[in-house]
Amino acid sequence: MGESVRDIPEATVARLPVYLRALNTLAEAGTRTCSSEELATAAGVNSAKLRKDLSYLGSYGTRGVGYDVDYLRYQIAREIGVTQDWPVVIVGIGNLGHALANYSGFRSRGFRVVALLDADHSRHGEVVAGVDVRAFDDLEEIVSTHGVAIGVIAAPAAAAQDVADRMVACGITSILNFAPSVISVPDGVDVRKVDLSIELQILAYHEQRKAQLS
């Protein structure tokens, strides 16, 4: 990432991929320019927040014309770092790991799955989405060979901390954790946690509230 990323608030950084997805959708529909209101609607935010966020990139649009869709896509992609190819390793090739390996959105958004690893010897030699499933013990070699900085944990909760420790030890500095457990990492390592059951419980809360209010 560029130096300027450090000056952008975390909440804005979290919205940049949402803007990029909205811009990609607009571009695929043949839209060349869009107003801040159109882009805000497509991204699901208010236009004042969008303009503020984009001002951190130095992109203000042109009055009466709006934003150049292709140029803004490039600006955001460059800021996030997805104009380059990021090698990713996925550990844990159960049902969720399979689904992640088959997710076409990785490649189209600048991420390349270079390895699928599992501790279960019976899985080794399987091919998922064109990638061989290899032993977890191959992690160090793969990280070194491909320069992997991003690791995905799709292993069972009981194994997640051990997997994270091993990832950190061999140089991975960003982890996406799908395991339903909290992992501890040293300073300098970023973790994003995706807990599907928690997301569903939040939705259940909102459903319950709707029922109570109706």
GROMACS .gro file of N, CA, C and O in nm, residues 42-89:
model
  192
   42ALA      N    1  -2.538   0.350  -0.524
   42ALA     CA    2  -2.488   0.217  -0.564
   42ALA      C    3  -2.410   0.151  -0.451
   42ALA      O    4  -2.410   0.028  -0.438
   43ALA      N    5  -2.342   0.233  -0.370
   43ALA     CA    6  -2.258   0.180  -0.262
   43ALA      C    7  -2.334   0.167  -0.130
   43ALA      O    8  -2.284   0.107  -0.035
   44GLY      N    9  -2.454   0.228  -0.122
   44GLY     CA   10  -2.534   0.220   0.000
   44GLY      C   11  -2.487   0.311   0.111
   44GLY      O   12  -2.500   0.279   0.229
   45VAL      N   13  -2.431   0.427   0.075
   45VAL     CA   14  -2.391   0.527   0.176
   45VAL      C   15  -2.452   0.662   0.136
   45VAL      O   16  -2.504   0.677   0.026
   46ASN      N   17  -2.443   0.762   0.226
   46ASN     CA   18  -2.493   0.893   0.186
   46ASN      C   19  -2.384   0.968   0.110
   46ASN      O   20  -2.265   0.943   0.129
   47SER      N   21  -2.426   1.059   0.023
   47SER     CA   22  -2.332   1.122  -0.070
   47SER      C   23  -2.231   1.212   0.000
   47SER      O   24  -2.118   1.225  -0.045
   48ALA      N   25  -2.270   1.272   0.113
   48ALA     CA   26  -2.175   1.357   0.187
   48ALA      C   27  -2.059   1.273   0.240
   48ALA      O   28  -1.942   1.313   0.233
   49LYS      N   29  -2.091   1.154   0.292
   49LYS     CA   30  -1.988   1.064   0.344
   49LYS      C   31  -1.897   1.018   0.230
   49LYS      O   32  -1.775   1.012   0.245
   50LEU      N   33  -1.958   0.985   0.115
   50LEU     CA   34  -1.881   0.941   0.000
   50LEU      C   35  -1.783   1.050  -0.045
   50LEU      O   36  -1.665   1.024  -0.069
   51ARG      N   37  -1.831   1.175  -0.056
   51ARG     CA   38  -1.744   1.284  -0.100
   51ARG      C   39  -1.630   1.306  -0.002
   51ARG      O   40  -1.515   1.329  -0.042
   52LYS      N   41  -1.659   1.295   0.127
   52LYS     CA   42  -1.556   1.308   0.230
   52LYS      C   43  -1.451   1.197   0.215
   52LYS      O   44  -1.330   1.222   0.219
   53ASP      N   45  -1.501   1.074   0.198
   53ASP     CA   46  -1.409   0.960   0.183
   53ASP      C   47  -1.318   0.978   0.062
   53ASP      O   48  -1.197   0.957   0.070
   54LEU      N   49  -1.377   1.017  -0.050
   54LEU     CA   50  -1.298   1.028  -0.173
   54LEU      C   51  -1.203   1.147  -0.169
   54LEU      O   52  -1.101   1.148  -0.238
   55SER      N   53  -1.234   1.246  -0.085
   55SER     CA   54  -1.144   1.360  -0.074
   55SER      C   55  -1.008   1.318  -0.016
   55SER      O   56  -0.906   1.380  -0.044
   56TYR      N   57  -1.007   1.209   0.064
   56TYR     CA   58  -0.879   1.158   0.117
   56TYR      C   59  -0.789   1.107   0.005
   56TYR      O   60  -0.668   1.101   0.020
   57LEU      N   61  -0.851   1.069  -0.108
   57LEU     CA   62  -0.773   1.022  -0.222
   57LEU      C   63  -0.733   1.137  -0.313
   57LEU      O   64  -0.665   1.118  -0.414
   58GLY      N   65  -0.781   1.258  -0.279
   58GLY     CA   66  -0.755   1.373  -0.365
   58GLY      C   67  -0.846   1.374  -0.486
   58GLY      O   68  -0.819   1.438  -0.587
   59SER      N   69  -0.958   1.300  -0.478
   59SER     CA   70  -1.049   1.291  -0.591
   59SER      C   71  -1.179   1.364  -0.559
   59SER      O   72  -1.256   1.320  -0.474
   60TYR      N   73  -1.201   1.475  -0.625
   60TYR     CA   74  -1.318   1.557  -0.594
   60TYR      C   75  -1.424   1.554  -0.704
   60TYR      O   76  -1.531   1.608  -0.688
   61GLY      N   77  -1.393   1.492  -0.817
   61GLY     CA   78  -1.489   1.493  -0.927
   61GLY      C   79  -1.491   1.629  -0.994
   61GLY      O   80  -1.425   1.723  -0.951
   62THR      N   81  -1.566   1.638  -1.102
   62THR     CA   82  -1.577   1.762  -1.178
   62THR      C   83  -1.720   1.814  -1.167
   62THR      O   84  -1.814   1.740  -1.197
   63ARG      N   85  -1.734   1.938  -1.121
   63ARG     CA   86  -1.868   1.995  -1.104
   63ARG      C   87  -1.946   1.988  -1.235
   63ARG      O   88  -1.896   2.026  -1.340
   64GLY      N   89  -2.068   1.937  -1.228
   64GLY     CA   90  -2.153   1.926  -1.347
   64GLY      C   91  -2.127   1.802  -1.430
   64GLY      O   92  -2.205   1.769  -1.518
   65VAL      N   93  -2.016   1.735  -1.403
   65VAL     CA   94  -1.982   1.613  -1.478
   65VAL      C   95  -1.982   1.491  -1.387
   65VAL      O   96  -2.032   1.385  -1.421
   66GLY      N   97  -1.926   1.508  -1.267
   66GLY     CA   98  -1.920   1.398  -1.172
   66GLY      C   99  -1.784   1.330  -1.177
   66GLY      O  100  -1.683   1.390  -1.213
   67TYR      N  101  -1.783   1.202  -1.142
   67TYR     CA  102  -1.659   1.125  -1.136
   67TYR      C  103  -1.639   1.044  -1.263
   67TYR      O  104  -1.734   0.986  -1.316
   68ASP      N  105  -1.515   1.040  -1.311
   68ASP     CA  106  -1.479   0.950  -1.421
   68ASP      C  107  -1.469   0.810  -1.361
   68ASP      O  108  -1.381   0.783  -1.278
   69VAL      N  109  -1.558   0.720  -1.403
   69VAL     CA  110  -1.570   0.588  -1.340
   69VAL      C  111  -1.439   0.509  -1.350
   69VAL      O  112  -1.389   0.456  -1.250
   70ASP      N  113  -1.378   0.502  -1.469
   70ASP     CA  114  -1.256   0.424  -1.485
   70ASP      C  115  -1.140   0.481  -1.404
   70ASP      O  116  -1.063   0.407  -1.343
   71TYR      N  117  -1.128   0.615  -1.404
   71TYR     CA  118  -1.017   0.676  -1.331
   71TYR      C  119  -1.033   0.656  -1.180
   71TYR      O  120  -0.937   0.625  -1.109
   72LEU      N  121  -1.157   0.670  -1.131
   72LEU     CA  122  -1.180   0.652  -0.988
   72LEU      C  123  -1.158   0.506  -0.948
   72LEU      O  124  -1.104   0.479  -0.840
   73ARG      N  125  -1.197   0.413  -1.035
   73ARG     CA  126  -1.168   0.270  -1.009
   73ARG      C  127  -1.018   0.249  -0.991
   73ARG      O  128  -0.973   0.181  -0.900
   74TYR      N  129  -0.942   0.309  -1.082
   74TYR     CA  130  -0.796   0.295  -1.077
   74TYR      C  131  -0.740   0.357  -0.948
   74TYR      O  132  -0.657   0.297  -0.880
   75GLN      N  133  -0.788   0.477  -0.914
   75GLN     CA  134  -0.740   0.546  -0.793
   75GLN      C  135  -0.763   0.462  -0.668
   75GLN      O  136  -0.675   0.447  -0.584
   76ILE      N  137  -0.886   0.409  -0.656
   76ILE     CA  138  -0.919   0.331  -0.536
   76ILE      C  139  -0.842   0.199  -0.535
   76ILE      O  140  -0.787   0.160  -0.431
   77ALA      N  141  -0.837   0.132  -0.649
   77ALA     CA  142  -0.763   0.005  -0.657
   77ALA      C  143  -0.617   0.025  -0.620
   77ALA      O  144  -0.557  -0.055  -0.548
   78ARG      N  145  -0.558   0.136  -0.666
   78ARG     CA  146  -0.418   0.165  -0.636
   78ARG      C  147  -0.401   0.191  -0.486
   78ARG      O  148  -0.305   0.145  -0.423
   79GLU      N  149  -0.495   0.265  -0.428
   79GLU     CA  150  -0.486   0.299  -0.285
   79GLU      C  151  -0.498   0.174  -0.199
   79GLU      O  152  -0.425   0.157  -0.101
   80ILE      N  153  -0.591   0.085  -0.235
   80ILE     CA  154  -0.608  -0.039  -0.159
   80ILE      C  155  -0.488  -0.131  -0.180
   80ILE      O  156  -0.446  -0.203  -0.090
   81GLY      N  157  -0.433  -0.127  -0.302
   81GLY     CA  158  -0.321  -0.215  -0.333
   81GLY      C  159  -0.358  -0.329  -0.425
   81GLY      O  160  -0.278  -0.420  -0.447
   82VAL      N  161  -0.480  -0.327  -0.482
   82VAL     CA  162  -0.522  -0.439  -0.565
   82VAL      C  163  -0.493  -0.418  -0.714
   82VAL      O  164  -0.542  -0.493  -0.798
   83THR      N  165  -0.411  -0.317  -0.746
   83THR     CA  166  -0.362  -0.310  -0.884
   83THR      C  167  -0.247  -0.409  -0.901
   83THR      O  168  -0.203  -0.438  -1.011
   84GLN      N  169  -0.195  -0.462  -0.789
   84GLN     CA  170  -0.095  -0.565  -0.797
   84GLN      C  171  -0.160  -0.699  -0.764
   84GLN      O  172  -0.277  -0.705  -0.726
   85ASP      N  173  -0.085  -0.806  -0.781
   85ASP     CA  174  -0.137  -0.941  -0.762
   85ASP      C  175  -0.095  -0.989  -0.624
   85ASP      O  176   0.024  -1.005  -0.597
   86TRP      N  177  -0.190  -1.011  -0.533
   86TRP     CA  178  -0.158  -1.053  -0.397
   86TRP      C  179  -0.172  -1.205  -0.384
   86TRP      O  180  -0.281  -1.259  -0.400
   87PRO      N  181  -0.061  -1.274  -0.355
   87PRO     CA  182  -0.071  -1.420  -0.333
   87PRO      C  183  -0.133  -1.449  -0.196
   87PRO      O  184  -0.098  -1.385  -0.097
   88VAL      N  185  -0.224  -1.545  -0.194
   88VAL     CA  186  -0.299  -1.580  -0.072
   88VAL      C  187  -0.286  -1.730  -0.048
   88VAL      O  188  -0.288  -1.809  -0.144
   89VAL      N  189  -0.275  -1.770   0.078
   89VAL     CA  190  -0.278  -1.911   0.113
   89VAL      C  191  -0.400  -1.936   0.202
   89VAL      O  192  -0.431  -1.856   0.290
   0.00000   0.00000   0.00000
